[in-house]
Coordinates of C-alpha atoms in Angstrom, one line a residue:
M399 CA -85.0 -16.1 19.0
P400 CA -81.7 -14.1 18.8
D401 CA -80.5 -13.1 15.4
L402 CA -77.4 -14.6 13.9
D403 CA -75.2 -11.6 14.9
Q404 CA -76.2 -12.1 18.6
Q405 CA -75.8 -15.9 18.4
L406 CA -72.2 -15.6 17.0
R407 CA -71.3 -13.0 19.6
S408 CA -72.7 -15.1 22.4
Q409 CA -70.8 -18.2 21.2
A410 CA -67.6 -16.2 21.0
Y411 CA -68.0 -14.9 24.6
E412 CA -68.8 -18.5 25.7
E413 CA -65.4 -19.6 24.3
V414 CA -63.6 -16.8 26.2
E415 CA -65.2 -17.8 29.5
K416 CA -64.8 -21.5 28.8
Y417 CA -61.0 -21.3 28.3
K418 CA -60.1 -18.3 30.4
K419 CA -58.3 -20.2 33.0
V420 CA -56.5 -22.4 30.4
V421 CA -55.3 -19.3 28.5
Q422 CA -54.2 -17.5 31.6
A423 CA -52.2 -20.5 32.9
D424 CA -49.9 -20.4 29.9
P425 CA -46.4 -19.3 31.0
Y426 CA -45.8 -18.0 27.5
R427 CA -48.7 -15.5 27.8
L428 CA -47.1 -12.1 27.0
A429 CA -46.8 -9.4 29.6
Y430 CA -47.1 -6.2 27.6
H431 CA -48.3 -7.1 24.1
V432 CA -51.8 -7.2 22.7
M433 CA -53.1 -10.8 22.4
P434 CA -56.5 -12.5 21.8
P435 CA -58.5 -13.6 24.9
V436 CA -58.7 -17.0 23.3
G437 CA -58.3 -18.5 19.8
L438 CA -56.4 -17.0 16.9
L439 CA -55.4 -13.4 16.3
N440 CA -54.0 -12.1 13.0
D441 CA -54.0 -8.8 11.1
P442 CA -54.3 -5.5 12.8
N443 CA -57.4 -3.7 11.5
G444 CA -58.9 -0.2 11.8
F445 CA -56.0 1.3 13.7
I446 CA -57.0 4.9 14.4
Q447 CA -56.9 7.6 17.0
F448 CA -60.6 8.7 17.5
K449 CA -61.6 11.4 19.9
G450 CA -58.3 11.2 21.7
V451 CA -58.4 7.4 22.1
Y452 CA -56.4 4.9 20.1
H453 CA -58.5 2.0 18.7
L454 CA -57.0 -1.2 17.4
F455 CA -59.2 -3.9 15.9
Y456 CA -57.9 -7.3 14.9
Q457 CA -58.8 -10.4 13.0
W458 CA -60.1 -12.9 15.4
N459 CA -61.2 -16.5 15.3
P460 CA -62.4 -17.2 18.9
F461 CA -63.3 -20.8 18.2
K462 CA -60.0 -22.3 17.1
T463 CA -56.3 -21.6 16.9
E464 CA -56.7 -21.9 13.2
H465 CA -57.9 -19.6 10.4
G466 CA -61.7 -19.5 9.8
A467 CA -64.6 -17.1 9.7
K468 CA -63.1 -14.0 11.3
F469 CA -64.6 -11.5 13.7
W470 CA -63.2 -8.1 14.4
G471 CA -61.9 -8.0 18.0
H472 CA -61.4 -4.6 19.6
Y473 CA -58.9 -3.0 21.9
S474 CA -58.5 0.7 22.9
S475 CA -55.8 2.7 24.7
K476 CA -55.3 6.3 25.8
D477 CA -51.5 5.9 25.8
L478 CA -50.5 3.0 23.5
V479 CA -49.3 1.2 26.6
N480 CA -52.4 0.1 28.6
W481 CA -55.0 -1.6 26.4
E482 CA -58.6 -2.3 27.3
H483 CA -60.4 -5.2 25.6
H484 CA -64.0 -4.4 24.4
D485 CA -67.0 -6.2 23.0
I486 CA -66.7 -7.6 19.5
A487 CA -66.9 -4.9 16.9
L488 CA -67.9 -7.0 13.8
A489 CA -69.3 -10.6 13.5
P490 CA -69.6 -12.5 10.2
S491 CA -73.4 -12.5 10.3
D492 CA -74.5 -11.1 6.9
W493 CA -74.8 -12.4 3.4
F494 CA -71.8 -10.3 2.3
D495 CA -69.4 -11.5 5.1
K496 CA -70.8 -14.9 6.1
N497 CA -67.3 -16.5 5.8
G498 CA -65.4 -13.8 7.6
C499 CA -65.1 -10.0 8.2
Y500 CA -61.7 -9.8 6.7
S501 CA -59.1 -7.0 7.1
G502 CA -59.7 -3.3 6.6
S503 CA -59.1 0.2 8.0
A504 CA -60.7 3.2 9.8
I505 CA -61.1 6.8 9.0
E506 CA -62.7 9.7 11.0
H507 CA -65.0 12.1 9.1
D508 CA -67.2 14.8 10.6
G509 CA -66.9 13.3 14.0
T510 CA -67.9 9.8 13.0
M511 CA -65.6 6.7 12.7
Y512 CA -66.0 4.7 9.5
L513 CA -64.7 1.2 9.2
F514 CA -64.1 -0.4 5.8
Y515 CA -63.5 -4.2 5.6
T516 CA -63.6 -7.1 3.1
G517 CA -66.6 -9.4 3.4
N518 CA -65.6 -12.9 2.5
V519 CA -68.1 -15.3 1.0
K520 CA -67.5 -18.9 -0.2
D521 CA -69.9 -21.3 -1.8
E522 CA -70.2 -25.1 -1.3
N523 CA -67.4 -25.6 -3.8
N524 CA -65.1 -23.2 -1.9
N525 CA -65.4 -20.5 -4.7
R526 CA -64.8 -17.1 -3.2
E527 CA -66.6 -13.7 -3.5
S528 CA -65.4 -10.5 -1.9
Y529 CA -67.2 -7.3 -1.0
Q530 CA -66.0 -4.1 0.4
V531 CA -68.2 -3.0 3.3
M532 CA -68.7 0.2 5.2
V533 CA -69.4 0.5 9.0
E534 CA -70.4 3.6 11.0
S535 CA -69.7 4.4 14.6
K536 CA -70.5 7.6 16.5
D537 CA -68.7 6.6 19.7
G538 CA -66.1 4.0 18.8
Q539 CA -68.0 1.4 20.8
H540 CA -71.1 0.6 18.8
F541 CA -70.9 -0.3 15.1
E542 CA -73.5 -0.4 12.4
K543 CA -72.9 -2.1 9.1
K544 CA -74.1 0.2 6.3
G545 CA -73.6 -2.5 3.6
V546 CA -71.5 -3.1 0.5
V547 CA -70.0 0.0 -1.1
L548 CA -67.7 -1.7 -3.6
R549 CA -68.1 -4.9 -5.6
L550 CA -65.3 -6.8 -7.4
P551 CA -64.1 -5.1 -10.6
K552 CA -63.9 -7.5 -13.6
E553 CA -60.1 -7.1 -13.9
Y554 CA -59.3 -9.0 -10.7
T555 CA -59.8 -12.4 -9.1
P556 CA -61.9 -12.6 -5.9
H557 CA -58.5 -12.3 -4.0
F558 CA -59.3 -8.7 -3.6
R559 CA -59.3 -7.4 -0.1
D560 CA -58.0 -5.3 2.8
P561 CA -59.2 -1.7 2.0
K562 CA -57.2 1.2 3.4
V563 CA -59.0 4.6 3.2
W564 CA -57.7 8.1 3.6
K565 CA -58.5 11.6 2.5
H566 CA -56.4 13.7 0.1
G567 CA -57.6 17.1 -1.0
E568 CA -61.4 17.0 -1.6
Y569 CA -61.5 13.3 -2.2
F570 CA -61.3 10.1 -0.3
Y571 CA -59.1 7.3 -1.6
M572 CA -59.0 3.6 -1.1
V573 CA -56.2 1.2 -1.9
I574 CA -56.9 -2.5 -2.0
G575 CA -54.6 -5.5 -2.2
A576 CA -55.5 -7.6 -5.3
Q577 CA -54.7 -10.4 -7.7
S578 CA -55.0 -9.7 -11.4
K579 CA -56.5 -12.3 -13.8
D580 CA -53.0 -13.3 -14.7
E581 CA -52.4 -14.2 -11.0
T582 CA -50.0 -11.4 -10.2
G583 CA -50.2 -9.1 -7.2
K584 CA -51.4 -5.4 -7.4
A585 CA -52.2 -2.4 -5.3
V586 CA -55.4 -0.9 -6.7
L587 CA -56.6 2.7 -6.2
F588 CA -60.2 4.0 -5.9
R589 CA -61.7 7.5 -5.4
S590 CA -64.8 8.8 -3.7
S591 CA -66.4 12.1 -2.8
N592 CA -68.7 10.6 -0.2
L593 CA -67.2 7.3 1.1
E594 CA -70.1 5.4 -0.5
N595 CA -69.6 5.5 -4.3
W596 CA -66.1 4.5 -5.4
E597 CA -64.5 5.1 -8.8
H598 CA -61.9 2.5 -10.0
L599 CA -58.7 4.4 -10.9
G600 CA -56.6 1.3 -11.6
P601 CA -53.5 -0.3 -10.3
I602 CA -50.7 2.0 -9.0
A603 CA -48.1 -0.7 -8.3
G604 CA -47.6 -4.4 -8.9
A605 CA -46.5 -6.8 -11.6
H606 CA -46.2 -5.0 -15.0
V607 CA -46.9 -1.7 -13.3
G608 CA -43.9 0.6 -12.8
I609 CA -40.7 -1.1 -11.9
F610 CA -42.0 -4.6 -11.1
E611 CA -42.0 -7.2 -13.9
D612 CA -43.3 -9.9 -11.5
F613 CA -43.5 -9.5 -7.7
G614 CA -45.7 -12.3 -6.2
Y615 CA -49.1 -13.7 -6.9
M616 CA -51.1 -11.6 -4.4
W617 CA -50.5 -8.4 -2.5
E618 CA -52.2 -8.1 0.9
C619 CA -52.8 -5.3 3.4
P620 CA -51.7 -2.2 1.4
D621 CA -51.3 1.1 3.2
L622 CA -50.4 4.3 1.4
F623 CA -49.4 7.4 3.4
D624 CA -47.3 10.5 3.4
L625 CA -44.1 10.3 5.4
D626 CA -41.8 13.4 5.5
G627 CA -43.0 14.5 2.1
Q628 CA -42.8 11.1 0.3
D629 CA -45.6 8.6 -0.4
V630 CA -44.8 5.3 1.2
L631 CA -46.7 2.2 0.1
V632 CA -46.6 -0.7 2.7
F633 CA -47.8 -4.1 1.5
S634 CA -47.4 -7.8 2.1
P635 CA -46.6 -9.7 -1.1
Q636 CA -47.1 -13.4 -1.3
G637 CA -45.1 -15.6 -3.6
L638 CA -41.6 -14.1 -3.5
E639 CA -38.7 -16.5 -3.9
P640 CA -35.8 -16.2 -1.4
S641 CA -33.0 -13.8 -2.6
G642 CA -29.8 -14.3 -0.7
I643 CA -30.4 -13.5 2.9
Y644 CA -33.7 -11.8 2.1
Y645 CA -37.3 -13.0 1.7
Q646 CA -36.6 -16.0 3.8
N647 CA -40.0 -16.2 5.4
L648 CA -43.0 -17.8 3.7
Y649 CA -44.5 -14.3 3.1
Q650 CA -43.0 -10.9 3.4
A651 CA -44.0 -7.4 4.6
G652 CA -42.3 -4.3 3.3
Y653 CA -42.5 -1.0 1.5
V654 CA -41.6 1.2 -1.5
V655 CA -41.0 4.9 -1.3
G656 CA -42.1 7.3 -4.1
K657 CA -44.6 10.0 -5.1
L658 CA -48.2 9.4 -6.2
D659 CA -49.6 11.8 -8.8
Y660 CA -53.2 11.9 -7.8
D661 CA -54.2 13.6 -11.0
S662 CA -52.6 11.2 -13.5
V663 CA -52.9 8.2 -11.1
E664 CA -49.2 7.4 -11.5
Y665 CA -47.0 6.2 -8.6
K666 CA -43.3 6.4 -9.2
H667 CA -41.4 4.5 -6.6
G668 CA -38.2 2.8 -5.7
E669 CA -37.2 -0.8 -4.8
F670 CA -39.1 -3.0 -2.2
I671 CA -37.5 -3.1 1.2
E672 CA -38.5 -5.5 4.0
L673 CA -39.8 -3.8 7.1
D674 CA -38.7 -6.4 9.5
R675 CA -35.8 -8.9 9.2
G676 CA -37.1 -11.4 11.8
F677 CA -39.2 -14.5 11.7
E678 CA -42.7 -13.3 12.5
F679 CA -43.9 -10.0 11.1
Y680 CA -46.8 -9.5 8.7
A681 CA -49.8 -7.3 7.6
P682 CA -48.7 -4.0 9.3
Q683 CA -51.0 -1.1 9.5
T684 CA -50.4 2.6 10.3
T685 CA -52.3 5.6 11.5
V686 CA -51.4 9.2 12.2
D687 CA -52.2 10.6 15.6
D688 CA -52.9 14.1 17.0
K689 CA -49.1 14.6 17.6
G690 CA -48.5 14.2 13.9
R691 CA -46.7 10.8 14.3
R692 CA -47.1 8.0 11.8
I693 CA -47.5 4.9 14.0
M694 CA -47.4 1.3 12.9
I695 CA -48.5 -2.0 14.5
G696 CA -47.9 -5.4 12.8
W697 CA -49.0 -8.9 13.4
L698 CA -46.4 -10.8 15.4
G699 CA -47.0 -13.9 13.3
L700 CA -47.3 -15.2 9.8
P701 CA -50.1 -16.9 7.9
E702 CA -49.8 -20.6 7.3
E703 CA -46.2 -20.9 8.5
R704 CA -46.0 -23.7 11.0
E705 CA -48.8 -22.3 13.0
D706 CA -49.7 -25.8 14.3
A707 CA -46.4 -26.0 16.2
H708 CA -46.6 -23.0 18.5
P709 CA -46.5 -24.1 22.1
T710 CA -49.4 -21.7 23.1
I711 CA -51.9 -23.8 21.1
E712 CA -52.3 -26.3 24.0
H713 CA -53.5 -23.3 26.0
K714 CA -56.1 -22.4 23.4
W715 CA -54.6 -19.2 21.9
I716 CA -52.0 -18.1 19.3
H717 CA -50.3 -14.9 18.1
A718 CA -50.0 -11.3 19.2
M719 CA -49.4 -7.8 18.0
T720 CA -46.0 -6.0 17.8
L721 CA -45.2 -3.0 19.9
P722 CA -46.4 0.3 18.3
R723 CA -43.6 1.9 16.3
E724 CA -43.1 5.5 15.2
L725 CA -42.0 5.7 11.6
K726 CA -39.6 8.2 10.1
L727 CA -38.0 8.6 6.7
V728 CA -34.2 8.8 6.8
D729 CA -32.3 9.1 3.5
G730 CA -35.1 7.3 1.7
K731 CA -35.4 4.5 4.2
V732 CA -38.2 3.9 6.7
Y733 CA -36.8 3.8 10.3
Q734 CA -38.9 2.3 13.1
L735 CA -38.7 3.2 16.8
P736 CA -40.8 2.1 19.7
V737 CA -43.2 4.9 20.6
E738 CA -42.0 7.2 23.4
E739 CA -44.8 6.1 25.7
L740 CA -43.4 2.6 26.1
K741 CA -40.9 4.1 28.5
E742 CA -43.8 4.1 31.0
L743 CA -43.4 0.3 31.1
R744 CA -40.0 0.7 32.8
G745 CA -39.6 -0.3 36.4
E746 CA -36.3 -0.7 38.2
G747 CA -33.3 -0.1 36.1
V748 CA -29.5 -0.6 36.1
K749 CA -26.7 0.9 34.1
H750 CA -23.3 -0.5 33.4
E751 CA -21.1 2.2 31.8
A752 CA -18.1 1.6 29.6
V753 CA -17.8 -2.1 30.3
E754 CA -15.4 -4.2 28.3
L755 CA -16.6 -7.3 26.5
G756 CA -14.2 -10.1 25.6
N757 CA -14.0 -13.8 24.6
K758 CA -15.6 -15.0 27.9
A759 CA -19.3 -14.4 28.0
Q760 CA -20.3 -12.0 30.8
A761 CA -23.6 -11.5 32.6
F762 CA -24.3 -8.2 34.3
K763 CA -26.3 -7.6 37.5
G764 CA -29.9 -6.6 36.7
V765 CA -29.6 -7.6 33.1
E766 CA -31.7 -10.7 33.2
G767 CA -35.3 -11.9 33.1
D768 CA -38.1 -12.7 30.7
V769 CA -39.8 -9.3 30.7
L770 CA -37.3 -6.5 30.2
E771 CA -35.8 -3.8 28.0
I772 CA -32.1 -3.6 27.2
N773 CA -30.3 -0.7 25.6
L774 CA -26.7 -1.2 24.4
E775 CA -24.6 1.7 23.1
T776 CA -21.2 1.1 21.4
L777 CA -18.5 3.5 22.6
E778 CA -16.2 2.8 19.7
T779 CA -16.5 1.4 16.2
I780 CA -17.1 -2.3 16.5
T781 CA -14.2 -4.2 14.9
N782 CA -14.8 -7.7 16.4
A783 CA -17.8 -10.0 16.2
M784 CA -20.1 -9.5 19.1
T785 CA -22.8 -11.8 20.5
I786 CA -25.7 -11.4 23.0
H787 CA -27.0 -14.7 24.2
I788 CA -30.6 -14.6 25.3
R789 CA -32.2 -17.1 27.7
N790 CA -30.2 -20.0 26.3
H791 CA -32.5 -19.9 23.3
A792 CA -31.6 -17.0 20.9
N793 CA -28.6 -15.0 19.9
L794 CA -28.0 -11.6 18.4
V795 CA -24.7 -11.5 16.5
Y796 CA -22.9 -8.7 14.7
N797 CA -20.0 -9.5 12.4
P798 CA -18.3 -6.2 11.3
T799 CA -16.1 -8.1 8.8
D800 CA -19.0 -9.4 6.8
K801 CA -21.2 -6.4 7.7
L802 CA -24.0 -8.8 8.8
F803 CA -26.3 -8.7 11.8
K804 CA -28.0 -12.0 12.7
L805 CA -30.8 -13.2 14.9
D806 CA -30.9 -16.9 15.5
R807 CA -33.2 -19.0 17.6
I808 CA -33.9 -22.6 18.5
S809 CA -36.9 -23.7 16.4
Y810 CA -40.2 -24.1 18.2
V811 CA -41.1 -26.9 15.8
D812 CA -38.5 -29.5 17.0
G813 CA -36.8 -27.7 19.8
E814 CA -33.4 -28.4 18.3
T815 CA -32.8 -26.8 14.8
V816 CA -31.1 -23.4 14.9
E817 CA -32.9 -21.0 12.5
E818 CA -31.2 -17.8 11.3
R819 CA -32.3 -14.4 9.9
F820 CA -29.8 -11.7 8.6
C821 CA -29.6 -8.2 7.4
H822 CA -26.7 -6.1 6.0
L823 CA -25.5 -3.6 8.5
H824 CA -22.6 -1.2 7.8
Q825 CA -22.0 -0.3 11.4
L826 CA -23.5 -1.2 14.8
K827 CA -24.0 1.8 17.0
S828 CA -26.9 0.9 19.3
L829 CA -29.4 -1.8 20.1
R830 CA -32.8 -1.5 21.9
I831 CA -34.1 -4.9 22.8
F832 CA -37.6 -5.7 24.1
I833 CA -37.9 -9.1 25.6
D834 CA -41.3 -10.5 26.6
T835 CA -42.1 -14.0 27.9
S836 CA -42.2 -15.4 24.4
S837 CA -41.2 -12.7 22.0
I838 CA -38.3 -10.4 21.1
E839 CA -38.2 -7.1 19.2
V840 CA -34.8 -5.7 18.3
F841 CA -34.3 -2.1 17.1
I842 CA -30.9 -1.4 15.6
N843 CA -29.3 2.0 15.2
E844 CA -32.3 4.0 16.2
G845 CA -34.6 1.9 14.0
E846 CA -32.5 1.5 10.9
E847 CA -33.2 -2.2 11.0
V848 CA -35.7 -4.3 13.1
F849 CA -35.9 -8.0 14.0
T850 CA -39.1 -9.5 15.4
A851 CA -39.7 -13.1 16.5
R852 CA -41.5 -15.4 18.9
I853 CA -39.2 -17.4 21.1
Y854 CA -40.1 -20.2 23.5
P855 CA -37.2 -20.7 26.0
D856 CA -37.7 -22.9 29.1
V857 CA -39.5 -20.7 31.6
E858 CA -36.7 -21.0 34.1
E859 CA -34.1 -19.7 31.6
K860 CA -33.7 -16.0 32.3
G861 CA -30.0 -15.4 31.8
I862 CA -28.5 -12.9 29.3
S863 CA -24.8 -12.7 28.5
F864 CA -22.5 -10.6 26.3
A865 CA -19.3 -11.6 24.5
A866 CA -16.9 -10.4 21.8
E867 CA -14.2 -12.1 19.8
G868 CA -11.9 -9.2 20.9
T869 CA -12.2 -6.4 23.3
E870 CA -15.1 -4.1 22.7
K871 CA -16.3 -1.3 25.0
V872 CA -20.1 -0.7 25.5
T873 CA -22.6 0.8 27.9
I874 CA -25.6 -1.4 28.8
E875 CA -28.8 -0.3 30.5
A876 CA -31.7 -2.5 31.4
W877 CA -35.2 -2.2 33.0
E878 CA -37.7 -4.6 34.3
L879 CA -41.0 -4.0 32.4
R880 CA -44.4 -4.4 33.9

């Protein structure tokens, strides 16, 4: 009789085989993004470069396009471009994770990969317990659960999850997303000398800690790292109210920049800034590679927000990962750029130099399709509103008078409503646009601002046009992507 772990894995593989043809028949299946083989994908987990290979684990429900008892799926890549799917890394088969192997991270120590994740447990009344669990792997392919290394401190509710582990000096540190007993969000720090025994150092950011009086009822997926000499805390707060053009999604993902004093356990930081201004971006996680780059991947989705309306559901899958992005700190702001390796995706390309845009929308030879990259460089300061119309479904608009950049799209819920997201932008200098069959990622001014979204145009709609309310001169390049 196979044990529970083997049973769950076998059932998951059966789902993959059962619906393989249905999934692959979806015209909205992405061409160059990481996706689940079936079912629901959400948070990136355990992102690490280990023995020269990038590993990306992910939250996975193989049985439904809904949230449930999560597995850890597993991809790897040698170049951040070509990804290989592997056997399941973790299954919810133990007393401490029977309702899901929730999100976590990875660290290499003495030639061994260690995973840390939150084991989710619920009783018959839906009361939750959470446990922080350690896993060991010698080769990045076989994983052994070593058991619970941290139980819930009394100061927090069971909404206590998503450990991110790193080493600083002689100690290992873990930051966890938490909810205090007063139902406010926190980032909580722990310390260990051996990865097994963890000392509670307390909250380093959150409501009533530092600058925040109140900032959401739960913080998820914290990630604290050094970037160009500053300590950046990335996290996903839940429960923020919209503020002008910002915080328009159900949940947010963003960061603060500051400096953590590891001795006094005091983190002084600035204001919260959203990482992505688009519709679907959440739970990002970073790693540092052997080139010294800080690389981030996010979930190209959002929890709970109209997930039952995505057109891919009828093909038995939902959600994807963003492209990997290199992070840099520029004047106190985190900039994001697609990693250099993504240029390997480029096929045939075209370049239209110093073209004039005007009131009449123009299409350019070779700048069309549903799987392509577009680079636009402005040759002069933009003084007129400029629009890029994408596949009769979405628009990128810059208004230099209002200093606003906008992404709008036709809602996938009703196919009619136009939805909008904005950011303030002093000047438009360049755009780098990645279009996939059902997604768009827009990098503005070398990563100063980013917009990410799922889009679902008619599959025959492949046209892209450019216009301006007055004369504007730009250079446009485009490449087919494989």
